[in-house]
Tab-separated table of C-alpha atoms and ligand atoms in Angstrom:
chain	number	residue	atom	x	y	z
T	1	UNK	CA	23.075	-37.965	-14.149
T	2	UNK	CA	19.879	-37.380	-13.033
T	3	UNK	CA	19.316	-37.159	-8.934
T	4	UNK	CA	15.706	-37.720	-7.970
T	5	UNK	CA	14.248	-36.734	-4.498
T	6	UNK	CA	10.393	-37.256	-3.717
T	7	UNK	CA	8.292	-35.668	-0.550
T	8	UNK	CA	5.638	-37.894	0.532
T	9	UNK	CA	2.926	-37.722	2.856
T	10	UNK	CA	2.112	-34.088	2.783
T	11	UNK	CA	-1.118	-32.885	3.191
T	12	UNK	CA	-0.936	-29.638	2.180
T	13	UNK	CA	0.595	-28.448	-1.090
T	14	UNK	CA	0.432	-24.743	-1.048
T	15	UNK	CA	1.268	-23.824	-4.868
T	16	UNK	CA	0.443	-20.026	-4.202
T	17	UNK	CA	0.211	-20.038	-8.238
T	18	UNK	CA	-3.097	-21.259	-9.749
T	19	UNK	CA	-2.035	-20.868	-13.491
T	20	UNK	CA	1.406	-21.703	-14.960
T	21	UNK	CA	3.643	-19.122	-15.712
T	22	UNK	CA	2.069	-16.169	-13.660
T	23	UNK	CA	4.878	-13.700	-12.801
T	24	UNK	CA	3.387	-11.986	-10.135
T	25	UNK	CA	-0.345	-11.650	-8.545
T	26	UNK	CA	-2.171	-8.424	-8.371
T	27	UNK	CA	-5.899	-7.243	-6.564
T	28	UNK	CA	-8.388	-10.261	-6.105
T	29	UNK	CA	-5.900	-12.928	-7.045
T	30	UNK	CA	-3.710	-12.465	-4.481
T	31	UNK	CA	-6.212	-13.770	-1.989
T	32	UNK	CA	-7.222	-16.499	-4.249
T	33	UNK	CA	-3.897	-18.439	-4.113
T	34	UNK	CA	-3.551	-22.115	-4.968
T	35	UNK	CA	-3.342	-24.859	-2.326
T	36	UNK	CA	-3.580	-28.505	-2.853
T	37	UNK	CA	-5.369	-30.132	0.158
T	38	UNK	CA	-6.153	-33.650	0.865
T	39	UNK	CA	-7.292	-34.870	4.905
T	40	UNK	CA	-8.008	-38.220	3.096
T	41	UNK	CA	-4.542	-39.454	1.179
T	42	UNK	CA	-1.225	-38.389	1.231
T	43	UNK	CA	0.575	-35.448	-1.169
T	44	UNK	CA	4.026	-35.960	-2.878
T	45	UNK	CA	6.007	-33.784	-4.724
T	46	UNK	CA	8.801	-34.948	-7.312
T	47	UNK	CA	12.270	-33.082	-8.068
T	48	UNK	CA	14.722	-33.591	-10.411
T	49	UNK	CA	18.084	-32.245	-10.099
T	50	UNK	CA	17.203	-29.084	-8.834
T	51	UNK	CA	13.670	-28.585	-10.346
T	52	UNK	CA	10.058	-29.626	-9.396
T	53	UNK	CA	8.605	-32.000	-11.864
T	54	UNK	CA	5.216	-33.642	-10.492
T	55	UNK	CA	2.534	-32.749	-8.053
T	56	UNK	CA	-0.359	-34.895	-6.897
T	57	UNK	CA	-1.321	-37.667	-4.744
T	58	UNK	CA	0.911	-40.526	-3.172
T	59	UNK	CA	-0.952	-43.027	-5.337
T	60	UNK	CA	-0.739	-40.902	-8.580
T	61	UNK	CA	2.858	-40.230	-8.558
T	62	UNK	CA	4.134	-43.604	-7.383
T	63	UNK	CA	1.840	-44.816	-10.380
T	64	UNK	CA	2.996	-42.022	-12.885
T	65	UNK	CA	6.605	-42.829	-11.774
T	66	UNK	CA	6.146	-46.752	-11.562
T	67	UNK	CA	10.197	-48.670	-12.125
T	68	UNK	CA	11.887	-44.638	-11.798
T	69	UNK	CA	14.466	-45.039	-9.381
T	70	UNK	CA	14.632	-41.913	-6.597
T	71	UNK	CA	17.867	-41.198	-4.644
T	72	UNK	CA	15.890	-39.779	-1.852
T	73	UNK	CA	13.000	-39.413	-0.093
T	74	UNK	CA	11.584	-37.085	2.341
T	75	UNK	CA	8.931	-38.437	4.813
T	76	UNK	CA	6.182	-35.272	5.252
T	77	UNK	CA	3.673	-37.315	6.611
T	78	UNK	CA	1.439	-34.764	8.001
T	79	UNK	CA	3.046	-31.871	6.942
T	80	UNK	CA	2.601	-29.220	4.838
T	81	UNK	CA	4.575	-27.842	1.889
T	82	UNK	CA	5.628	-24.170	1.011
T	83	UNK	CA	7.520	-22.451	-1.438
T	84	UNK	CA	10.647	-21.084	0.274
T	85	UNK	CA	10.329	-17.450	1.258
T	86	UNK	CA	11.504	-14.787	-0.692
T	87	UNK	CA	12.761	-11.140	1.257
T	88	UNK	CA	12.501	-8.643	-1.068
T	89	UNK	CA	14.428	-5.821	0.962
T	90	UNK	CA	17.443	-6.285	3.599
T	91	UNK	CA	20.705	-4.567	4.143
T	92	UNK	CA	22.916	-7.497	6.067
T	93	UNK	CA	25.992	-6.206	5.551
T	94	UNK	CA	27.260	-3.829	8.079
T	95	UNK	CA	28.920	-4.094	11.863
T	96	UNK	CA	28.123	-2.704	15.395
T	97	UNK	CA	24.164	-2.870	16.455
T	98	UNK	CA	22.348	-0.068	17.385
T	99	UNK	CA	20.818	-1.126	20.276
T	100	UNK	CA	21.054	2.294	22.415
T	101	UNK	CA	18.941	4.086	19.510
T	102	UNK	CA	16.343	1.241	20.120
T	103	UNK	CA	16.471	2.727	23.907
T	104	UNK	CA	15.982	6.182	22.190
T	105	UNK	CA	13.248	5.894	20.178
T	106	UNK	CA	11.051	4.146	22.482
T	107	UNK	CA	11.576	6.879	24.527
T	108	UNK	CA	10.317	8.752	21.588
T	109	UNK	CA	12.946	9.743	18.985
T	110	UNK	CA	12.594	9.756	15.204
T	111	UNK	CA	14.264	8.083	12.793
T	112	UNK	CA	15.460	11.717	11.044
T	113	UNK	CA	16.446	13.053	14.705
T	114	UNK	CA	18.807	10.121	15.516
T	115	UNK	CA	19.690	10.416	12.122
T	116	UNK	CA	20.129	14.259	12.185
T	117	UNK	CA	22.601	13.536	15.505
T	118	UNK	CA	25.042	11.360	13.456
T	119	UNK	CA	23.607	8.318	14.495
T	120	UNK	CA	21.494	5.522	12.402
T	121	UNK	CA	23.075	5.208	8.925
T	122	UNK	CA	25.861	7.135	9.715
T	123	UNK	CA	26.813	5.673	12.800
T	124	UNK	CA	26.233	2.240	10.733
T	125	UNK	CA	28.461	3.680	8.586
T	126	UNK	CA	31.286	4.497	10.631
T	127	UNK	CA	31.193	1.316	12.374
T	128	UNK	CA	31.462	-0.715	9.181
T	129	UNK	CA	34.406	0.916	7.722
T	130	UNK	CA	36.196	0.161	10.813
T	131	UNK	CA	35.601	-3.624	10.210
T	132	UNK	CA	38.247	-5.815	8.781
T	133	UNK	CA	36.393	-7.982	5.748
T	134	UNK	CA	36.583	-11.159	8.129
T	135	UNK	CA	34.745	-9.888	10.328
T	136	UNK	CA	31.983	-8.397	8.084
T	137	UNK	CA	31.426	-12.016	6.441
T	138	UNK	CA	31.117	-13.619	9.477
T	139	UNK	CA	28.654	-11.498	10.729
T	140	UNK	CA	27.017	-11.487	7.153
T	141	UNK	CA	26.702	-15.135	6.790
T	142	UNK	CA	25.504	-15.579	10.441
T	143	UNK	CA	22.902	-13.135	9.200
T	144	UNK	CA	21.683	-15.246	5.804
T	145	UNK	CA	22.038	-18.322	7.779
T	146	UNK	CA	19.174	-17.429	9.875
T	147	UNK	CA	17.591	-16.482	7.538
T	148	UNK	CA	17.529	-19.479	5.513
T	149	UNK	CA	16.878	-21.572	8.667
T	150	UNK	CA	13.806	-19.048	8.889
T	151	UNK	CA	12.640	-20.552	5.666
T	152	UNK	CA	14.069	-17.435	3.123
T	153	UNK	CA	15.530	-19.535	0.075
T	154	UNK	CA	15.798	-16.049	-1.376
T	155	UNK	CA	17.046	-13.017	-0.924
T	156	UNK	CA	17.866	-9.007	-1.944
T	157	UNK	CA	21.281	-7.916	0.019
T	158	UNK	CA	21.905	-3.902	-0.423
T	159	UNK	CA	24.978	-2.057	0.104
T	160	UNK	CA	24.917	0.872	1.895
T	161	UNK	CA	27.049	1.248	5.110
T	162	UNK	CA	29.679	2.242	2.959
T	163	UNK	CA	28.718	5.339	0.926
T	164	UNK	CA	32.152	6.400	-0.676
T	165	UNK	CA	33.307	3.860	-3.609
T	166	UNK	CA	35.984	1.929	-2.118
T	167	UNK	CA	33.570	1.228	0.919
T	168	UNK	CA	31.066	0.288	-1.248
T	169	UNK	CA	33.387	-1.794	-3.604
T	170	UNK	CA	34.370	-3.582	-0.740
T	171	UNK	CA	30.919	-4.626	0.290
T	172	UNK	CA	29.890	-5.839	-3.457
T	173	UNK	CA	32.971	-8.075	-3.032
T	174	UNK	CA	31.739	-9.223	0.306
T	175	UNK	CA	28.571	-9.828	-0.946
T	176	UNK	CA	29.717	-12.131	-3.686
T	177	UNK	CA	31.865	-14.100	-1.331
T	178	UNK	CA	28.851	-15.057	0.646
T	179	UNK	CA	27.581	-16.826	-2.341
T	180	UNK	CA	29.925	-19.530	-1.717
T	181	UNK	CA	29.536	-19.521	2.125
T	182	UNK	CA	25.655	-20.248	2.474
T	183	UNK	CA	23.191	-21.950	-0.330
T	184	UNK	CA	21.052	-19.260	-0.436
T	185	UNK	CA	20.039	-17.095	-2.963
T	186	UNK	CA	21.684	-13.817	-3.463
T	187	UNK	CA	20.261	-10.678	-5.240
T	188	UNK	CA	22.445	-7.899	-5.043
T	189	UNK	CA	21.664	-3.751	-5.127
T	190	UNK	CA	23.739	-1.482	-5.147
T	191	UNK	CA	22.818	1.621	-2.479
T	192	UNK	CA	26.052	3.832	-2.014
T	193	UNK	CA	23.221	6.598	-2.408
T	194	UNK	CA	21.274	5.020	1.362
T	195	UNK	CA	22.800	8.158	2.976
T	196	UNK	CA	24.931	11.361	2.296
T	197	UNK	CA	28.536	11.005	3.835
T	198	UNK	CA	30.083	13.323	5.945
T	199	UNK	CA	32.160	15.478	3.046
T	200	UNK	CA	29.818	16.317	0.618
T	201	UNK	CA	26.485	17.404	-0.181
T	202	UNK	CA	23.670	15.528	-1.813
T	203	UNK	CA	24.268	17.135	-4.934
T	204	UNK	CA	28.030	15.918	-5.307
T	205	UNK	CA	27.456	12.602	-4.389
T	206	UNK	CA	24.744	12.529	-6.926
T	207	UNK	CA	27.602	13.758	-9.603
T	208	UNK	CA	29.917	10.828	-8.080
T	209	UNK	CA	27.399	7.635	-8.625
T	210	UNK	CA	26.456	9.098	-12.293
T	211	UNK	CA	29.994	9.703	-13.183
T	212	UNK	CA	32.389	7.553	-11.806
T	213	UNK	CA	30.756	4.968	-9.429
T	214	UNK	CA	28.182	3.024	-12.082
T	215	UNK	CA	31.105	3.683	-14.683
T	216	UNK	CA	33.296	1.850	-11.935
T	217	UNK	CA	30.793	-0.624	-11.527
T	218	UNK	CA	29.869	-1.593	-15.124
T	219	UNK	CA	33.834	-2.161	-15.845
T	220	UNK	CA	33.674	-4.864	-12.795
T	221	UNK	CA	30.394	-6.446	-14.396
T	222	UNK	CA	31.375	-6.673	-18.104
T	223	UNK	CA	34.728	-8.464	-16.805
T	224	UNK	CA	32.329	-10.610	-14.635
T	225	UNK	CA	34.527	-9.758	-11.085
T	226	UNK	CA	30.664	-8.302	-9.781
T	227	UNK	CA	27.471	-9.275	-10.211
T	228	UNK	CA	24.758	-6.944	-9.455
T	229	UNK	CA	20.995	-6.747	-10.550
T	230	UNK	CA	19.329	-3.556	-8.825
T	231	UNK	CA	20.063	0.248	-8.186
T	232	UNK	CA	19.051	2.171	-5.235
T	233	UNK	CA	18.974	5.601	-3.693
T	234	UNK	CA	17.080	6.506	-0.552
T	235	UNK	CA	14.741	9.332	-1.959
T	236	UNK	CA	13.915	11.240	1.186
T	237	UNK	CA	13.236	14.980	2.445
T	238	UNK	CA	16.713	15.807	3.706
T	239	UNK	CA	18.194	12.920	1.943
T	240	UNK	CA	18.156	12.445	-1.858
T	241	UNK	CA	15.794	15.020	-3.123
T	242	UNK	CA	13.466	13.632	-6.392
T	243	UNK	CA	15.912	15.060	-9.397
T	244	UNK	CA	18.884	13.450	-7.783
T	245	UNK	CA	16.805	10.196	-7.146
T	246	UNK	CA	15.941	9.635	-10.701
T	247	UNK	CA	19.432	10.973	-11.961
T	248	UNK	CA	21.014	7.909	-9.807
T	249	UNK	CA	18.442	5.745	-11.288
T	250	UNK	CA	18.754	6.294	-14.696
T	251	UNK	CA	22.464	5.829	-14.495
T	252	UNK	CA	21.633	2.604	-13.044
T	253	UNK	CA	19.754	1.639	-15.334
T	254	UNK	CA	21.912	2.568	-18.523
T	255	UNK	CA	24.467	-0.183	-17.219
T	256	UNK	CA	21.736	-2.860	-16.914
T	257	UNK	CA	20.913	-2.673	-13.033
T	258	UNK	CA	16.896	-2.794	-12.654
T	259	UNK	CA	15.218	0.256	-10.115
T	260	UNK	CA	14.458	-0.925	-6.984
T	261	UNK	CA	14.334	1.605	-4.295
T	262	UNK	CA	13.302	3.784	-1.025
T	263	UNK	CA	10.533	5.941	-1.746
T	264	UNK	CA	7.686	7.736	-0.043
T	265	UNK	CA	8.940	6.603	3.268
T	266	UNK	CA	8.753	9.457	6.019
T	267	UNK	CA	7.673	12.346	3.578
T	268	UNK	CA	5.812	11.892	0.618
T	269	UNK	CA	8.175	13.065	-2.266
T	270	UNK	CA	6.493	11.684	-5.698
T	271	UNK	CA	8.823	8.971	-5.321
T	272	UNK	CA	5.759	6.159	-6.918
T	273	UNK	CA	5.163	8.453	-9.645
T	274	UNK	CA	8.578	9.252	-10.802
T	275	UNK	CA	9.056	5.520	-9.816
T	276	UNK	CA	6.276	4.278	-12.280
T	277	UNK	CA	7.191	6.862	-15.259
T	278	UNK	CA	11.065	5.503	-15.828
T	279	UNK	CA	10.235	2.162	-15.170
T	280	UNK	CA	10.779	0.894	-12.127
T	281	UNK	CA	10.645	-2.854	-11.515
T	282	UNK	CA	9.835	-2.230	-7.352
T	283	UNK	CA	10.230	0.713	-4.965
T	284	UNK	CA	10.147	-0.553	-1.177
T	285	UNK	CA	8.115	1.589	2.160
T	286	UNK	CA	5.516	3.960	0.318
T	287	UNK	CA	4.438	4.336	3.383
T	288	UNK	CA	3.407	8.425	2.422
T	289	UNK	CA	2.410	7.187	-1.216
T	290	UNK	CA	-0.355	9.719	-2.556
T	291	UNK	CA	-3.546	8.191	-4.684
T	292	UNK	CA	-1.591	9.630	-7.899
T	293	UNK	CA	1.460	7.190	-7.065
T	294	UNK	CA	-1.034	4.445	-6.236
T	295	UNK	CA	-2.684	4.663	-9.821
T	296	UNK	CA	0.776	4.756	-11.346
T	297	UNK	CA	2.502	2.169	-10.388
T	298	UNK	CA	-0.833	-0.319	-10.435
T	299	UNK	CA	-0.576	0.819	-13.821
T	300	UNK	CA	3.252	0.178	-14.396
T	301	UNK	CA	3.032	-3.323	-12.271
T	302	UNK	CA	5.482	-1.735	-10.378
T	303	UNK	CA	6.013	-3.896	-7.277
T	304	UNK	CA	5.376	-2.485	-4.107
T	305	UNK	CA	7.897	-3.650	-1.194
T	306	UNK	CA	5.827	-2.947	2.199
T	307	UNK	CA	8.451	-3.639	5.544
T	308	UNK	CA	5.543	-3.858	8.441
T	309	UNK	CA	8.650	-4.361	10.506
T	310	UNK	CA	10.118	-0.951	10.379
T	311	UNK	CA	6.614	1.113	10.509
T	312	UNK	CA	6.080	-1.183	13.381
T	313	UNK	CA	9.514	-0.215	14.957
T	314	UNK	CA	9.586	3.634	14.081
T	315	UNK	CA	5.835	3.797	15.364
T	316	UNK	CA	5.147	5.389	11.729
T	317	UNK	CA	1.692	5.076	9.524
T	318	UNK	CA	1.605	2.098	7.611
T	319	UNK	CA	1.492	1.866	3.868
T	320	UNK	CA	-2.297	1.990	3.119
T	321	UNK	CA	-1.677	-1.586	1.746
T	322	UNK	CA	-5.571	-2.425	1.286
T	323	UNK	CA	-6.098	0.437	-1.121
T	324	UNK	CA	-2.875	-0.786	-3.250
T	325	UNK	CA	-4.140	-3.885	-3.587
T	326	UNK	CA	-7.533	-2.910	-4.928
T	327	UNK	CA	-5.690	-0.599	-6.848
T	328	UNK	CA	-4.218	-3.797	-8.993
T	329	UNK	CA	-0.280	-2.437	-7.418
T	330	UNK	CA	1.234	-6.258	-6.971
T	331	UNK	CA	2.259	-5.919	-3.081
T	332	UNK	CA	5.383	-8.371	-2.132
T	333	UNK	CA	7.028	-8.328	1.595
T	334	UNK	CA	10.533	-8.098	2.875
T	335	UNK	CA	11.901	-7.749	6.075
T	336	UNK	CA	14.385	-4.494	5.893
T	337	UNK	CA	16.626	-5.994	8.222
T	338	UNK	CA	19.213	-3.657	8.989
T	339	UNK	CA	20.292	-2.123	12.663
T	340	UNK	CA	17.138	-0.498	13.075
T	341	UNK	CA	14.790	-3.193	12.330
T	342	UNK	CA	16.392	-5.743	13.429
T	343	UNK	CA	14.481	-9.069	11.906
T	344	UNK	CA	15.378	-11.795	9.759
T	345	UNK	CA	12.329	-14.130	9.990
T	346	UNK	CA	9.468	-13.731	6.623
T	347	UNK	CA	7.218	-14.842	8.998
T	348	UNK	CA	7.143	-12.169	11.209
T	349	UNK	CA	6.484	-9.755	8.499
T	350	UNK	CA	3.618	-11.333	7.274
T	351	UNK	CA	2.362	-11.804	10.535
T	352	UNK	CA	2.701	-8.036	11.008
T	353	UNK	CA	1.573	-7.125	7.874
T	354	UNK	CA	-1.649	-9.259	8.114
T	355	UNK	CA	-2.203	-7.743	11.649
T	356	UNK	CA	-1.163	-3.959	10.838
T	357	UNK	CA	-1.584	-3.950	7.590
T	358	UNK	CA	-4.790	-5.728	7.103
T	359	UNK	CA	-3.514	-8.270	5.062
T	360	UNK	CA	-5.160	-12.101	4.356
T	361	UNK	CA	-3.650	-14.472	5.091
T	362	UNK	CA	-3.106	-15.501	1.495
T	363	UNK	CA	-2.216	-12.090	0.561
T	364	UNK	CA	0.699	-12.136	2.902
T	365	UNK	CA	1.603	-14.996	1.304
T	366	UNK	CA	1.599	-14.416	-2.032
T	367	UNK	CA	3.458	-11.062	-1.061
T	368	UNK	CA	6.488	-12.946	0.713
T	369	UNK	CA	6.671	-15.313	-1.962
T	370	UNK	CA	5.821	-14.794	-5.978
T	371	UNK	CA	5.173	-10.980	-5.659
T	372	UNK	CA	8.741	-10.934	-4.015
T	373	UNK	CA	10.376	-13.172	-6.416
T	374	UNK	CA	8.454	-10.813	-9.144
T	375	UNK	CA	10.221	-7.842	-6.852
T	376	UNK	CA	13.695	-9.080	-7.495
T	377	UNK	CA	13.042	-10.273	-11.302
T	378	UNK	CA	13.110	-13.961	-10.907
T	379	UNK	CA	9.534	-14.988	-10.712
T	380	UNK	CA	10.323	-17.075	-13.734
T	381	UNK	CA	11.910	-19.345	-11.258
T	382	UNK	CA	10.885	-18.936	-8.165
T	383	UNK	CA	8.317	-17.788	-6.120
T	384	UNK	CA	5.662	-20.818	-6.002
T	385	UNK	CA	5.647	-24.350	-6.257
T	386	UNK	CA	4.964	-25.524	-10.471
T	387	UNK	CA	6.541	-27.780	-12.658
T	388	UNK	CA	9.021	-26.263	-14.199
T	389	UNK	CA	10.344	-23.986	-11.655
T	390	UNK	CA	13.324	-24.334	-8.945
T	391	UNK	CA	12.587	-26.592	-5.512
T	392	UNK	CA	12.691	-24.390	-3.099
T	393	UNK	CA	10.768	-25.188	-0.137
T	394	UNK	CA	9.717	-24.946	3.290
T	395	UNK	CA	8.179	-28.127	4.830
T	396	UNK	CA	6.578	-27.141	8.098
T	397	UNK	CA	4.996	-29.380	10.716
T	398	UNK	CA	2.030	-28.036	11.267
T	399	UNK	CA	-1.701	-29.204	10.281
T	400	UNK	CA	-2.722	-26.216	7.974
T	401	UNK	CA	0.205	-23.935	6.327
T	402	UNK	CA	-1.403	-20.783	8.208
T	403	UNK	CA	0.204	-21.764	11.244
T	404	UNK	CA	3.311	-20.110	9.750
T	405	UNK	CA	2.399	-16.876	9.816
T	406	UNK	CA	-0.193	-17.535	12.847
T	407	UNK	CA	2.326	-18.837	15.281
T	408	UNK	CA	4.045	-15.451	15.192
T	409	UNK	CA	7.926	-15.828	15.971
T	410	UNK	CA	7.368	-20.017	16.375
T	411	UNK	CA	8.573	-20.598	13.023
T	412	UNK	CA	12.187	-22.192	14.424
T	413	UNK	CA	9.453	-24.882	15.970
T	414	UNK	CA	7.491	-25.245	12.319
T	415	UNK	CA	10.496	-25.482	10.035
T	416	UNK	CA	11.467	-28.982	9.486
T	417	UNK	CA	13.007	-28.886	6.273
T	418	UNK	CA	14.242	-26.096	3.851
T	419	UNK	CA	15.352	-26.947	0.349
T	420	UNK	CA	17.327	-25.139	-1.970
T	421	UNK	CA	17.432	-26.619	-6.136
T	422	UNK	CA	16.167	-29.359	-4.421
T	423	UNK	CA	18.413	-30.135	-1.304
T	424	UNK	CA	18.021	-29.965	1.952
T	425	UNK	CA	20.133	-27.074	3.205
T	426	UNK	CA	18.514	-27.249	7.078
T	427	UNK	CA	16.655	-29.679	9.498
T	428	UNK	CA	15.561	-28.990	12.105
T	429	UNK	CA	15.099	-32.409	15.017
T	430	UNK	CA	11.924	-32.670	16.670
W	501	LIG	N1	15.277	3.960	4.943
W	501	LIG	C1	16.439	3.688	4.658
W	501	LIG	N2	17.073	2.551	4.873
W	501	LIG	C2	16.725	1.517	5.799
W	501	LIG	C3	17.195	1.797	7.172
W	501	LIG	C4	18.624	1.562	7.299
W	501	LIG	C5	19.170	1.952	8.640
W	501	LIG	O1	18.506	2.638	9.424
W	501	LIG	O2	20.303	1.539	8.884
W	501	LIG	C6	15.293	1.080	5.705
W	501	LIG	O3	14.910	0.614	4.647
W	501	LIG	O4	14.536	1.153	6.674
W	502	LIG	ZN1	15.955	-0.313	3.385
């Protein structure tokens, strides 16, 4: 049976695609995005089941679509109509906040000297392992709940906070059992390498992921218990050193997980260039990324994951975001929340990473939405608003979709409807 729903009224259509079937956006073209626009008539969009299937005018479509019978219909009379956000890097699992390191590094700690003191990821750490598994999905589906009222259809969820393999195990299982809890979408990375755990060194925990944990983990995937797309590692000075990075990776990658991970972040370690060479599909922060690493992964189409939130928060350089994206690197946007950057709104980020990051408009766009879903390997899908691909959508009140990212934190005011395959999964009452 086929379930039709149509969106009338709008009158703005913001496609962020121009072309069918572009997977991501790179240099000149991510400022050029496609937006329908009309001040005169009135925009509708049609879905079927869970997929778009027309775009155009009131007049067109009713005409095009003359004696089909819809199910539903969605009045957007003066609003304006986004493809659902996409956040390309978070870690939401994970209990106790870390609200007295906030107090500490305004007063002028770093990241590695909190870090250094048992606190940050480890104190994360130790925290979430004394959590019972209720507790942790509650919190974690409080967590994508906002975010999908925030407009984030989409989303990448890394482990972490658990480090040692039945920790981590534990949060893969957790992760899948949000699936059912909240209708949003779940991408799921596997990071027991975000920190090095109290017992051992870098070097044996390096030995651990390559030899037992991704053998662990590809056993649970072939008999379908798991199911996890990326690999991670947090390749830092003091953290995992480049060798170990790529060793982590590699194994990753031999059981079918994609490379998606920290580099360049408070050091510069090569992490772009070694990133590039074995083929990552994104590396997230690069905020110490040398010209050598920007050439190589505009070269690669390696995605670049920028998280304006945390340089904002740790008081760190930026990325130098402008030069990647003259470079041809295709730049996407995620928020990185997690204890220490504690966000969950897509707007924010591009509002931060248009402001600190000299971003366009556009390009912050394009970043939070196809270059993410490019980020995460699903740009096929999602990531902008054609026929063809899933309805995922934002429909905002507002009279021009800027306001979005312009309003910065007003987007619980904007949002009036999110979608997800076509249903709507949030209102929000005038
Ligand atoms: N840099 C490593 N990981 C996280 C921080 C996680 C934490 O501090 O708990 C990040 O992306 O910023
Ligand atoms: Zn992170």
């Amino acid at each position: 049976m086929t379930l039709r729903t149509l969106i009338y009224g709008a009158r703005q259509i913001v496609t962020v695609t121009r072309n069918r079937n572009e997977k991501l956006l790179c240099g000149k073209d991510m400022h050029d995005i496609g937006i329908v626009k009309s001040d005169a008539v009135g925009l509708s969009l049609l879905i079927e089941n869970e997929d778009i299937v027309a775009i155009g005018t009131d007049d067109d479509i009713a005409r095009e679509f003359e004696g089909v019978e819809v199910d539903q219909k969605i009045d957007a009379t003066g609003c304006c109509i986004l493809p659902g956000f996409i956040d390309a890097h978070t870690h939401p699992i994970w209990a106790g906040d870390r609200v007295h390191e906030y107090a500490k590094k305004l007063a002028g700690a770093t990241y590695m000297e909190i870090m250094r003191e048992g606190g940050g990821i480890g104190f994360t750490v130790e925290q979430t392992r004394l959590a019972s598994d209720k507790d942790l999905l509650v919190s974690l589906v409080a967590r994508l709940k906002r975010m999908l009222h925030a407009g984030t259809t989409y989303v990448e969820c890394k482990t972490g906070y658990g480090l040692e393999w039945p920790d981590e195990l534990r949060l893969l299982k957790l992760l899948e059992q949000a699936r059912s809890h909240v209708p949003i979408g779940i991408s799921i990375t596997y990071c027991a390498a975000h920190a090095i755990p109290k017992n051992k060194t870098a070097e044996e925990m390096t030995d651990d992921i390559v030899n037992n944990q991704t053998k662990a983990l590809k056993k649970l995937m072939d008999e379908k218990e798991l199911n996890v797309n990326d690999i991670d590692v947090f390749c830092e000075k003091g953290v995992y050193d480049i060798e170990q990075s790529r060793r982590i990776l590699l194994a990753g990658k031999e059981i079918g997980l994609s490379i998606n991970f920290h580099g360049d972040e408070l050091n510069y370690t090569g992490s772009a260039e070694m990133g590039a060479e074995i083929g990552a599909r994104a590396i997230s922060h690069l905020e110490c990324i040398s010209d050598e690493g920007i050439r190589a992964m505009a070269e690669a189409k390696t995605v670049a994951v920028i998280l304006p939130h945390t340089g904002y928060i740790l008081r760190i350089e930026l990325p130098p975001v402008r030069r990647m994206i003259d470079a041809g690197v295709p730049v996407a946007l995620g928020t990185d929340a997690n204890p220490n950057a504690f966000s969950s709104a897509m707007s924010i980020s591009m509002n931060l990473a248009c402001v600190l990051c000299r971003m366009s408009l556009e390009e912050a766009l394009a970043a939070a939405t196809i270059n993410s879903a490019a980020a995460l390997g699903i740009s096929d899908k999602y990531g902008s608003i054609e026929v063809g691909k899933k309805a995922d959508l934002i429909i905002c009140r507002c009279p021009s979709w800027e306001h979005i990212i312009y309003q910065f934190g007003d987007h619980t005011h904007l949002i009036r409807h999110v979608l997800k395959h076509g249903a709507i999964v949030y209102t929000k009452n005038a």
